[in-house]
Amino acid sequence: MATKLLLTFAICRLIVTVGLTLEPTELLRLGLTVDPVDVVSASVDFGLMTKVEPLAVLRPSSAKDVAQLVKAAYESSHGFTVSARGHGHSINGQAQTGTGVVVQMSGVGSGGKPRVWGGDMYVDVWGGELWIDVLKSCLAYGLAPKSWTDYLYLSVGGTLSNAGISGQAFHHGPQISNVHELDVVTGKGELMTCSKEQNPELFHAVLGGLGQFGIITRARISLEPAPQRVRWIRVLYSNFSAFTKDQEYLISLHGNQKFDYVEGFVIVDEGLINNWRSSFFSPRNPVKISSLGSNNNGGVLYCLEITKNYHESTVETIDQEIEALLKKLNFIPTSVFTTDLPYVDFLDRVHKAELKLRSKGMWEVPHPWLNLFVPKSKIADFDRGVFKGILGNKTSGPILIYPMNKNKWDDKSSVVTPDEDVFYLVAFLRSALDNGEETQSLEYLTNQNRRILKFCDEDGLKVKQYLPHYKTQSEWKEHYGSKWDRFQRMKMKFDPRHILASGQNIFTPTFLSSSNMMVMDTPIPIKQKAREAIDF
Ligand code: FAD
């Protein structure tokens, strides 16, 4: 087996403490070596809220390696779990497992390089490939994927297991709507190719399937000619209904006369506006929230963020096109902020903030994020109850808000979205800090997330969690609603022993009782960090 499967001392400890029946000899038979560094890094994620050590880590060099491991787990007389880990950017331990092996899909030596098919306008990529590397490979051919996430240091398999959304989703749909074909290792260890035509059940189940049905080893992603430059514009609103009306108008446009990216964010915290994600609002000439009329609005402002892509050959017409689109909007007239940059710099914008935070040691803090899909008919209630209510005037991080069109999502995929033609993503991207300020502590923010969810529930807002996190199967059933029966059926078909992605806590591995699963989540200490950690 051309793999390096790494074992640690953890095996013996877990066998004793959790009562696992996994024999070290069983793993040794697969050709294992020991590397505690890999085990430690696979035991945490971006959320930094749970720590679970795997028994071993596999760094596969091919789909065959993945299939061999999963087959061994499936056929094992005792049983062990297998969790694919992309770049470990989950929040709640979704890629962790304490009862088996983590397959480290991203990283040096895994898979092969992206293969661009210029004539057919698609690229074949390894499931662990980071989107930044997919972009770089495609740009060499003047091409680029159509639908993105805001941050590119995420793996293809990781985002396709959720949906993959950003400001392009209103037009192109989420990333899962832009995939032609997948290679997947099922929970039985079979390597299968699937698409809408070939093994369609597996294809649809895996897209947005939270890693439950198979490990994506290859994805064929749709491409378009890459724009050269981007005009990036932010405008402010103090009136929520004017803000959402304009956002909804902009996502209804699909011809040439449209923006290419529509997002937005909420500003409830004076400190954030001049310090948010980039130097967009000049620090020398700070924007005063109070000067923009937010005082009449509970101190809350809303920022619409839009872009227009262009090629240098069309630079002459770009200003007029933007002018014509902006004329139809009702933002605060003095609040237009514009910048112009290469396409790749725009797509990679969040990484700049990451580097800044890393240099100050402020990236690795707990992130109690909450991502919700809110139906259009309830977004004003959400504004009243949450932005102007529960939040107070402190946020501890960016709050994104932007609408999407449901008809760009394939209902056959495993993702659940609200039952309306238009729904909003509202993303609370918090960083918890141990700086003595109660409102920034992990406990306070976690509690606030609970209050937001309770409010949505009690007021009948019918929200759905994106990047969902639940602890019991009955909560998962409710989350999936009418899709639950199919979800469960697909699980029985493609992962009958429930060995894959057990960190999602949806199905208990058949060789474990549910009480054993609870042993897996052990909180780790939060590091002392400063205020700036919210700036990404
Ligand atoms: P991991 O955390 O490693 O894995 C996530 C889940 O997918 C796990 O259950 C894992 O088992 C499974 N999985 C991983 N690889 C595979 C595979 N090859 N096959 C099958 N299952 C697999 N999301 C958006 O949609 N839009 C955004 O703009 C966005 N921005 C983000 C910015 C930051 C800074 C961070 C930290 C996250 C962001 N996310 C965003 C969320 C992100 O898409 C998810 O957390 C995603 O799961 C991360 O990918 P990963 O490769 O790190 O996955």
Coordinates of C-alpha atoms and ligand atoms in Angstrom, one line a residue:
M1 CA 0.0 0.0 0.0
A2 CA 1.6 3.2 -1.2
T3 CA 0.5 5.1 1.9
K4 CA 1.8 6.3 5.1
L5 CA -0.6 5.4 7.9
L6 CA 0.4 7.0 11.1
L7 CA -0.3 5.4 14.5
T8 CA 0.2 6.8 18.0
F9 CA 0.2 5.9 21.6
A10 CA -3.4 7.0 21.5
I11 CA -4.4 3.5 20.2
C12 CA -3.7 1.7 23.4
R13 CA -5.2 4.5 25.6
L14 CA -8.4 4.6 23.6
I15 CA -8.7 0.8 23.5
V16 CA -8.7 0.8 27.2
T17 CA -10.7 4.0 28.0
V18 CA -13.4 3.8 25.4
G19 CA -13.5 0.0 25.2
L20 CA -12.8 -0.1 21.5
T21 CA -12.4 -3.5 20.0
L22 CA -10.0 -2.2 17.4
E23 CA -6.8 -4.2 17.6
P24 CA -3.4 -2.5 17.0
T25 CA -2.5 -5.5 14.9
E26 CA -5.4 -4.8 12.5
L27 CA -4.0 -1.3 11.8
L28 CA -0.4 -2.6 11.7
R29 CA -1.5 -5.1 9.0
L30 CA -2.3 -2.0 6.9
G31 CA 1.4 -0.9 7.1
L32 CA 1.4 1.7 9.7
T33 CA 4.1 4.0 11.1
V34 CA 3.8 6.4 14.0
D35 CA 3.6 10.3 13.8
P36 CA 2.2 12.1 16.8
V37 CA 2.4 15.4 14.9
D38 CA -0.3 14.3 12.4
V39 CA -2.5 12.9 15.1
V40 CA -2.4 16.2 17.1
S41 CA -3.1 18.3 14.1
A42 CA -6.1 16.0 13.1
S43 CA -7.5 16.3 16.6
V44 CA -8.4 20.0 16.3
D45 CA -10.1 22.3 13.8
F46 CA -10.7 25.9 13.0
G47 CA -13.4 26.1 15.6
L48 CA -10.9 25.2 18.4
M49 CA -13.8 24.1 20.6
T50 CA -13.4 20.3 20.6
K51 CA -10.3 18.1 20.7
V52 CA -10.6 14.5 19.6
E53 CA -7.5 12.4 18.9
P54 CA -7.9 9.8 16.1
L55 CA -6.3 6.4 16.4
A56 CA -4.2 7.1 13.3
V57 CA -3.9 9.4 10.3
L58 CA -3.7 8.3 6.7
R59 CA -2.1 10.5 4.1
P60 CA -3.3 8.9 0.9
S61 CA -1.4 9.4 -2.4
S62 CA -4.4 8.1 -4.5
A63 CA -8.0 7.1 -4.4
K64 CA -6.9 3.5 -4.2
D65 CA -5.3 4.1 -0.9
V66 CA -8.5 5.6 0.4
A67 CA -10.6 2.7 -0.9
Q68 CA -8.2 0.2 0.6
L69 CA -8.5 1.8 4.1
V70 CA -12.3 2.2 4.0
K71 CA -12.7 -1.4 2.8
A72 CA -10.5 -2.6 5.7
A73 CA -12.8 -0.7 8.1
Y74 CA -15.9 -2.0 6.5
E75 CA -14.7 -5.6 6.5
S76 CA -13.1 -5.3 10.0
S77 CA -14.6 -7.8 12.4
H78 CA -14.4 -5.2 15.2
G79 CA -15.0 -2.0 13.2
F80 CA -13.4 1.4 13.2
T81 CA -14.5 4.7 11.8
V82 CA -13.0 6.7 8.9
S83 CA -13.2 10.5 8.6
A84 CA -12.0 12.5 5.7
R85 CA -10.4 15.7 6.7
G86 CA -9.8 18.4 4.1
H87 CA -8.2 21.5 5.6
G88 CA -9.8 21.1 9.0
H89 CA -11.8 24.3 8.8
S90 CA -14.9 23.0 10.4
I91 CA -16.1 24.6 13.6
N92 CA -17.5 21.7 15.7
G93 CA -15.3 18.7 15.1
Q94 CA -17.1 17.5 12.0
A95 CA -13.9 16.0 10.5
Q96 CA -12.7 14.4 13.7
T97 CA -13.0 10.9 15.0
G98 CA -11.9 9.3 18.2
T99 CA -12.8 5.8 17.2
G100 CA -10.8 5.3 14.0
V101 CA -8.7 6.8 11.3
V102 CA -8.6 10.4 9.9
V103 CA -7.8 10.5 6.2
Q104 CA -5.9 13.7 5.7
M105 CA -7.0 14.6 2.1
S106 CA -5.2 18.0 1.8
G107 CA -1.5 18.4 1.9
V108 CA 1.7 17.7 0.2
G109 CA 1.8 14.4 -1.7
S110 CA -1.9 13.7 -1.7
G111 CA -3.7 13.0 -5.0
G112 CA -2.5 14.6 -8.2
K113 CA -2.3 18.1 -9.7
P114 CA -5.5 19.6 -11.2
R115 CA -6.1 18.7 -14.8
V116 CA -7.7 21.4 -16.9
W117 CA -9.7 20.5 -19.9
G118 CA -9.8 23.9 -21.7
G119 CA -11.9 22.7 -24.7
D120 CA -14.6 21.2 -22.4
M121 CA -14.3 24.0 -19.9
Y122 CA -13.9 21.9 -16.8
V123 CA -11.1 20.8 -14.4
D124 CA -10.6 17.5 -12.7
V125 CA -9.2 17.9 -9.1
W126 CA -8.3 15.7 -6.2
G127 CA -10.8 15.9 -3.4
G128 CA -8.3 17.3 -1.0
E129 CA -7.1 20.1 -3.3
L130 CA -7.5 23.6 -1.9
W131 CA -9.6 26.0 -3.9
I132 CA -6.6 28.5 -4.1
D133 CA -4.6 25.8 -6.0
V134 CA -7.6 25.0 -8.2
L135 CA -7.7 28.7 -9.1
K136 CA -4.0 29.0 -9.8
S137 CA -4.1 25.9 -12.1
C138 CA -7.1 27.2 -14.0
L139 CA -5.7 30.7 -14.4
A140 CA -2.8 29.3 -16.3
Y141 CA -5.3 28.5 -19.0
G142 CA -7.2 31.8 -18.7
L143 CA -10.1 29.9 -17.0
A144 CA -11.6 29.9 -13.5
P145 CA -14.4 28.1 -11.6
K146 CA -17.6 30.1 -11.5
S147 CA -18.8 29.7 -7.9
W148 CA -16.7 30.4 -4.9
T149 CA -16.4 30.6 -1.1
D150 CA -15.1 33.8 0.5
Y151 CA -12.0 32.1 1.6
L152 CA -9.9 29.8 -0.7
Y153 CA -7.9 27.8 1.8
L154 CA -10.7 25.2 2.0
S155 CA -10.7 21.8 0.3
V156 CA -12.9 20.9 -2.6
G157 CA -14.2 17.8 -0.8
G158 CA -14.9 19.9 2.3
T159 CA -16.9 22.6 0.6
L160 CA -18.8 20.2 -1.7
S161 CA -19.8 18.3 1.4
N162 CA -21.6 21.4 2.6
A163 CA -22.5 23.5 -0.4
G164 CA -19.8 26.2 -1.0
I165 CA -21.4 29.7 -1.1
S166 CA -20.3 33.2 -1.8
G167 CA -21.6 36.3 -3.6
Q168 CA -21.7 34.4 -7.0
A169 CA -24.2 31.9 -5.7
F170 CA -27.3 34.0 -6.7
H171 CA -26.3 33.6 -10.3
H172 CA -24.3 30.4 -10.6
G173 CA -25.7 28.6 -7.6
P174 CA -23.5 27.1 -4.9
Q175 CA -20.4 25.2 -5.7
I176 CA -22.3 21.9 -5.6
S177 CA -24.4 23.2 -8.6
N178 CA -21.2 23.5 -10.6
V179 CA -19.9 19.9 -10.5
H180 CA -20.2 17.6 -13.5
E181 CA -18.9 14.4 -12.0
L182 CA -17.3 12.9 -8.9
D183 CA -15.2 9.9 -7.9
V184 CA -16.3 8.7 -4.5
V185 CA -15.1 5.9 -2.1
T186 CA -18.3 4.7 -0.5
G187 CA -18.5 3.4 3.1
K188 CA -18.1 -0.1 1.6
G189 CA -14.7 0.8 0.2
E190 CA -15.9 0.8 -3.4
L191 CA -14.5 3.5 -5.7
M192 CA -17.4 4.8 -7.8
T193 CA -17.7 7.4 -10.5
C194 CA -21.0 9.3 -10.3
S195 CA -22.8 12.2 -12.1
K196 CA -26.4 13.1 -12.9
E197 CA -26.4 10.3 -15.5
Q198 CA -24.2 7.7 -13.8
N199 CA -25.0 6.5 -10.3
P200 CA -27.1 9.6 -9.8
E201 CA -28.3 8.6 -6.3
L202 CA -24.7 8.7 -5.0
F203 CA -23.9 11.9 -6.9
H204 CA -26.9 13.8 -5.4
A205 CA -26.4 12.3 -1.9
V206 CA -22.7 13.2 -1.7
L207 CA -23.2 16.9 -2.7
G208 CA -24.0 18.7 0.5
G209 CA -23.9 15.2 2.2
L210 CA -21.7 16.2 5.1
G211 CA -19.3 13.3 4.3
Q212 CA -21.9 10.7 5.2
F213 CA -22.0 8.6 2.0
G214 CA -18.5 8.6 0.7
I215 CA -15.1 10.3 0.4
I216 CA -14.8 12.5 -2.7
T217 CA -11.5 11.7 -4.3
R218 CA -12.0 13.6 -7.6
A219 CA -14.4 16.4 -8.6
R220 CA -15.0 17.6 -12.2
I221 CA -15.7 21.4 -11.8
S222 CA -17.3 23.6 -14.4
L223 CA -15.2 26.6 -15.6
E224 CA -15.6 30.0 -17.4
P225 CA -13.2 32.4 -18.9
A226 CA -11.4 34.1 -16.0
P227 CA -12.1 37.9 -15.7
Q228 CA -8.9 40.0 -15.4
R229 CA -10.0 42.7 -13.0
V230 CA -12.7 43.5 -10.5
R231 CA -14.4 46.7 -9.5
W232 CA -15.3 46.2 -5.8
I233 CA -17.9 48.5 -4.3
R234 CA -19.4 49.0 -0.9
V235 CA -22.4 51.2 -0.1
L236 CA -24.2 51.8 3.2
Y237 CA -27.8 51.8 4.3
S238 CA -29.4 52.7 7.6
N239 CA -32.8 51.4 6.5
F240 CA -33.0 47.6 6.5
S241 CA -35.9 47.2 4.1
A242 CA -34.2 49.5 1.6
F243 CA -31.1 47.3 2.0
T244 CA -32.9 44.0 1.4
K245 CA -35.0 45.4 -1.4
D246 CA -31.9 46.4 -3.2
Q247 CA -30.1 43.1 -2.6
E248 CA -33.2 41.2 -3.8
Y249 CA -33.4 43.4 -6.9
L250 CA -29.7 42.7 -7.7
I251 CA -30.1 38.9 -7.4
S252 CA -33.0 39.0 -9.8
L253 CA -30.7 40.3 -12.6
H254 CA -29.1 37.6 -14.7
G255 CA -28.2 39.1 -18.1
N256 CA -25.1 41.2 -18.9
Q257 CA -26.4 44.2 -16.9
K258 CA -25.9 42.8 -13.5
F259 CA -23.3 42.7 -10.7
D260 CA -21.2 39.5 -10.6
Y261 CA -21.1 39.2 -6.8
V262 CA -23.7 40.3 -4.3
E263 CA -23.0 40.1 -0.6
G264 CA -23.5 42.4 2.4
F265 CA -22.9 42.7 6.1
V266 CA -24.3 44.2 9.2
I267 CA -22.5 46.8 11.2
V268 CA -23.6 47.0 14.8
D269 CA -20.2 47.8 16.3
E270 CA -18.5 51.2 15.7
G271 CA -15.1 49.6 16.0
L272 CA -15.8 47.2 13.1
I273 CA -16.5 49.6 10.3
N274 CA -13.0 50.9 9.9
N275 CA -11.4 47.6 10.7
W276 CA -13.3 45.1 8.6
R277 CA -11.6 42.5 6.5
S278 CA -9.6 45.0 4.5
S279 CA -8.5 48.6 4.5
F280 CA -11.6 49.4 2.4
F281 CA -12.7 52.3 4.6
S282 CA -9.5 54.4 5.0
P283 CA -8.1 54.5 8.5
R284 CA -6.9 58.1 7.8
N285 CA -10.4 59.1 7.0
P286 CA -12.5 57.0 9.3
V287 CA -16.2 56.5 8.6
K288 CA -18.3 57.6 11.6
I289 CA -21.4 55.4 11.9
S290 CA -23.2 58.3 13.7
S291 CA -22.7 60.6 10.7
L292 CA -24.6 58.1 8.5
G293 CA -27.9 58.2 10.2
S294 CA -27.7 54.9 12.1
N295 CA -28.6 56.7 15.3
N296 CA -32.2 56.7 14.2
N297 CA -31.9 53.0 13.6
G298 CA -30.7 51.4 16.9
G299 CA -27.1 52.1 15.8
V300 CA -27.2 49.5 13.1
L301 CA -25.9 50.0 9.5
Y302 CA -26.0 47.6 6.6
C303 CA -23.3 47.4 3.9
L304 CA -24.1 46.1 0.5
E305 CA -21.0 44.6 -1.2
I306 CA -21.0 44.2 -5.0
T307 CA -18.5 43.6 -7.7
K308 CA -18.3 43.9 -11.4
N309 CA -15.7 41.7 -13.2
Y310 CA -14.1 43.0 -16.4
H311 CA -11.5 42.5 -19.0
E312 CA -9.0 45.2 -19.7
S313 CA -10.4 45.5 -23.2
T314 CA -13.8 46.6 -21.7
V315 CA -12.4 49.1 -19.3
E316 CA -14.0 52.0 -21.2
T317 CA -17.6 50.8 -20.6
I318 CA -17.3 49.5 -17.1
D319 CA -17.9 52.9 -15.4
Q320 CA -21.1 53.5 -17.3
E321 CA -22.4 50.0 -16.6
I322 CA -21.7 50.4 -12.9
E323 CA -23.2 53.9 -12.8
A324 CA -26.4 52.6 -14.5
L325 CA -26.8 49.8 -11.9
L326 CA -26.0 52.0 -8.9
K327 CA -28.6 54.5 -10.0
K328 CA -31.4 52.0 -9.3
L329 CA -30.3 51.5 -5.7
N330 CA -31.3 53.5 -2.6
F331 CA -28.2 53.6 -0.4
I332 CA -26.9 56.6 1.6
P333 CA -25.6 58.8 -1.3
T334 CA -22.4 59.8 0.4
S335 CA -21.4 56.3 1.2
V336 CA -19.9 54.8 -1.9
F337 CA -16.5 53.2 -1.4
T338 CA -14.8 51.7 -4.5
T339 CA -11.6 49.9 -5.2
D340 CA -10.2 48.1 -8.2
L341 CA -8.0 45.0 -8.2
P342 CA -6.9 41.9 -10.1
Y343 CA -9.5 39.1 -10.0
V344 CA -7.2 36.7 -8.2
D345 CA -6.6 39.3 -5.4
F346 CA -10.4 39.8 -5.0
L347 CA -11.0 36.1 -4.7
D348 CA -8.1 35.7 -2.3
R349 CA -9.1 38.7 -0.1
V350 CA -9.7 36.9 3.2
H351 CA -6.3 35.3 3.1
K352 CA -4.7 38.7 3.4
A353 CA -6.6 39.3 6.7
E354 CA -5.6 35.8 7.8
L355 CA -1.9 36.5 7.3
K356 CA -2.2 39.7 9.3
L357 CA -3.9 37.9 12.1
R358 CA -1.4 35.0 12.0
S359 CA 1.5 37.4 12.3
K360 CA 0.0 38.7 15.5
G361 CA -0.8 35.1 16.7
M362 CA -4.5 35.9 16.6
W363 CA -5.9 33.4 14.1
E364 CA -5.9 30.5 16.4
V365 CA -8.7 31.4 18.8
P366 CA -12.1 29.6 19.4
H367 CA -14.7 30.4 16.7
P368 CA -18.2 29.9 17.9
W369 CA -19.7 30.6 14.4
L370 CA -23.4 30.4 13.6
N371 CA -24.6 30.2 10.0
L372 CA -28.3 30.4 9.1
F373 CA -30.4 30.3 6.0
V374 CA -33.3 32.6 6.7
P375 CA -36.4 32.7 4.4
K376 CA -37.0 36.0 2.7
S377 CA -40.4 36.5 4.3
K378 CA -38.8 36.4 7.8
I379 CA -35.6 38.4 7.3
A380 CA -37.2 41.6 8.6
D381 CA -38.3 39.7 11.8
F382 CA -34.7 38.5 12.1
D383 CA -33.4 42.0 11.8
R384 CA -35.7 43.2 14.6
G385 CA -35.2 40.3 16.9
V386 CA -31.5 39.7 16.4
F387 CA -29.5 42.6 14.8
K388 CA -31.5 45.2 16.7
G389 CA -32.3 43.0 19.7
I390 CA -30.3 40.0 20.9
L391 CA -26.9 41.3 19.7
G392 CA -26.7 44.5 21.6
N393 CA -24.0 46.7 20.1
K394 CA -21.1 44.2 20.2
T395 CA -20.6 41.4 17.7
S396 CA -17.1 40.0 18.0
G397 CA -16.8 39.5 14.3
P398 CA -18.3 40.1 10.9
I399 CA -22.0 39.3 10.3
L400 CA -22.6 38.5 6.6
I401 CA -26.0 38.8 5.1
Y402 CA -26.9 38.1 1.5
P403 CA -29.8 36.5 -0.4
M404 CA -29.8 33.6 -2.9
N405 CA -32.2 32.2 -5.4
K406 CA -33.5 28.7 -4.5
N407 CA -33.9 27.8 -8.2
K408 CA -30.0 27.7 -8.5
W409 CA -29.9 24.9 -5.9
D410 CA -30.6 21.3 -7.0
D411 CA -33.3 20.0 -4.6
K412 CA -32.0 16.4 -5.3
S413 CA -28.7 17.3 -3.4
S414 CA -28.5 16.5 0.3
V415 CA -28.5 20.2 1.5
V416 CA -31.6 21.6 3.1
T417 CA -32.6 25.2 2.5
P418 CA -35.7 27.1 3.5
D419 CA -38.9 26.5 1.5
E420 CA -39.0 29.9 -0.3
D421 CA -37.8 31.1 -3.7
V422 CA -35.3 33.5 -2.0
F423 CA -33.5 33.0 1.2
Y424 CA -30.7 34.7 3.0
L425 CA -27.4 33.5 4.4
V426 CA -26.8 35.2 7.8
A427 CA -23.3 34.3 9.1
F428 CA -22.1 35.2 12.5
L429 CA -18.3 34.8 12.2
R430 CA -17.3 35.2 15.7
S431 CA -13.9 35.0 17.5
A432 CA -14.0 34.3 21.2
L433 CA -11.4 36.2 23.2
D434 CA -10.1 35.7 26.7
N435 CA -9.4 39.4 27.3
G436 CA -11.6 40.0 30.4
E437 CA -14.5 41.4 28.3
E438 CA -17.5 39.3 29.1
T439 CA -19.2 39.9 25.8
Q440 CA -16.3 38.4 23.9
S441 CA -15.9 35.3 25.9
L442 CA -16.6 31.9 24.4
E443 CA -19.3 31.3 27.0
Y444 CA -21.1 34.5 26.2
L445 CA -21.0 34.0 22.5
T446 CA -22.1 30.4 22.6
N447 CA -25.0 31.4 24.8
Q448 CA -25.9 34.2 22.4
N449 CA -26.0 31.6 19.5
R450 CA -28.4 29.6 21.6
R451 CA -30.6 32.6 22.2
I452 CA -30.6 33.4 18.5
L453 CA -31.7 29.8 17.7
K454 CA -34.3 29.9 20.4
F455 CA -35.7 33.2 19.1
C456 CA -35.9 31.8 15.6
D457 CA -37.7 28.7 16.9
E458 CA -40.1 30.5 19.1
D459 CA -41.0 33.1 16.5
G460 CA -41.5 30.5 13.8
L461 CA -38.8 31.9 11.5
K462 CA -38.2 28.5 9.8
V463 CA -34.5 29.0 9.5
K464 CA -32.1 26.2 8.5
Q465 CA -28.6 25.9 9.7
Y466 CA -25.8 26.1 7.1
L467 CA -22.7 24.1 8.2
P468 CA -25.2 22.5 10.6
H469 CA -24.3 21.2 14.0
Y470 CA -26.5 19.1 16.2
K471 CA -25.9 16.6 18.9
T472 CA -28.9 14.3 18.7
Q473 CA -30.5 12.3 15.8
S474 CA -33.9 13.8 16.5
E475 CA -32.5 17.3 15.9
W476 CA -30.9 16.0 12.7
K477 CA -34.3 14.5 11.6
E478 CA -35.9 17.9 12.2
H479 CA -33.2 19.6 10.3
Y480 CA -33.6 17.4 7.3
G481 CA -37.4 17.4 7.4
S482 CA -38.9 15.7 4.4
K483 CA -35.4 14.8 3.1
W484 CA -34.6 12.7 6.2
D485 CA -36.1 9.4 4.8
R486 CA -34.0 9.6 1.7
F487 CA -30.9 10.7 3.7
Q488 CA -31.2 7.7 5.9
R489 CA -31.9 5.3 3.0
M490 CA -28.8 6.6 1.2
K491 CA -26.8 6.0 4.4
M492 CA -28.0 2.4 4.6
K493 CA -27.1 1.9 0.9
F494 CA -23.6 3.6 0.8
D495 CA -22.4 3.4 4.4
P496 CA -24.3 0.7 6.1
R497 CA -21.9 0.3 9.0
H498 CA -22.0 4.1 9.6
I499 CA -18.2 4.4 9.6
L500 CA -17.9 7.6 7.6
A501 CA -17.7 11.2 9.1
S502 CA -18.9 10.2 12.5
G503 CA -17.8 13.7 13.8
Q504 CA -21.0 15.0 12.3
N505 CA -22.9 13.0 15.0
I506 CA -25.7 12.0 12.7
F507 CA -25.4 8.3 12.8
T508 CA -23.8 6.1 15.4
P509 CA -21.3 3.6 14.0
T510 CA -22.9 0.2 14.2
F511 CA -20.1 -1.2 16.3
L512 CA -20.5 1.5 19.0
S513 CA -23.3 2.3 21.4
S514 CA -24.4 6.0 21.5
S515 CA -23.0 6.4 25.0
N516 CA -19.5 5.8 23.7
M517 CA -19.9 8.5 21.1
M518 CA -20.4 11.1 23.8
V519 CA -16.9 10.4 25.2
M520 CA -15.4 11.8 22.0
D521 CA -15.8 15.6 22.6
T522 CA -13.3 17.0 25.1
P523 CA -13.1 20.8 25.4
I524 CA -9.6 22.3 25.0
P525 CA -8.5 25.5 26.8
I526 CA -9.0 28.9 25.0
K527 CA -6.0 30.9 24.4
Q528 CA -5.6 34.5 25.6
K529 CA -5.9 36.8 22.6
A530 CA -6.5 40.4 21.9
R531 CA -9.3 42.4 20.4
E532 CA -8.1 42.5 16.8
A533 CA -8.8 38.8 16.3
I534 CA -12.3 39.8 15.0
D535 CA -10.8 41.4 11.9
F536 CA -11.2 38.8 9.2
Ligands
FAD1 P1 -13.1 19.8 6.9 O1 -13.4 20.7 8.0 O2 -11.8 19.2 6.8 O3 -14.3 18.8 6.7 C1 -15.6 19.2 6.7 C2 -16.6 18.0 6.6 O4 -16.4 17.5 5.2 C3 -16.2 16.8 7.5 O5 -17.4 16.1 7.9 C4 -15.3 15.9 6.6 O6 -15.4 14.6 7.1 C5 -16.0 16.1 5.3 N1 -15.0 16.0 4.2 C6 -13.8 16.6 4.1 N2 -13.2 16.3 2.9 C7 -14.0 15.4 2.3 C8 -14.0 14.6 1.1 N3 -12.9 14.7 0.3 N4 -15.0 13.8 0.8 C9 -16.1 13.7 1.6 N5 -16.2 14.4 2.8 C10 -15.2 15.2 3.1 N6 -18.1 28.1 3.5 C11 -18.8 28.6 2.5 O7 -19.7 27.9 1.9 N7 -18.6 29.9 2.1 C12 -17.6 30.6 2.6 O8 -17.4 31.8 2.2 C13 -16.8 30.1 3.7 N8 -15.8 30.8 4.3 C14 -15.1 30.3 5.3 C15 -14.1 31.0 5.8 C16 -13.3 30.5 6.8 C17 -12.2 31.3 7.4 C18 -13.6 29.2 7.3 C19 -12.8 28.6 8.5 C20 -14.7 28.4 6.8 C21 -15.4 29.0 5.8 N9 -16.5 28.3 5.2 C22 -17.2 28.8 4.1 C23 -16.9 27.0 5.7 C24 -16.2 25.8 5.0 O9 -16.8 25.7 3.7 C25 -16.5 24.5 5.7 O10 -16.0 24.6 7.0 C26 -15.7 23.4 5.0 O11 -16.1 22.1 5.5 C27 -14.3 23.5 5.1 O12 -13.5 22.7 4.3 P2 -12.4 21.8 4.9 O13 -11.7 21.3 3.7 O14 -11.6 22.5 5.9 O15 -13.3 20.7 5.5

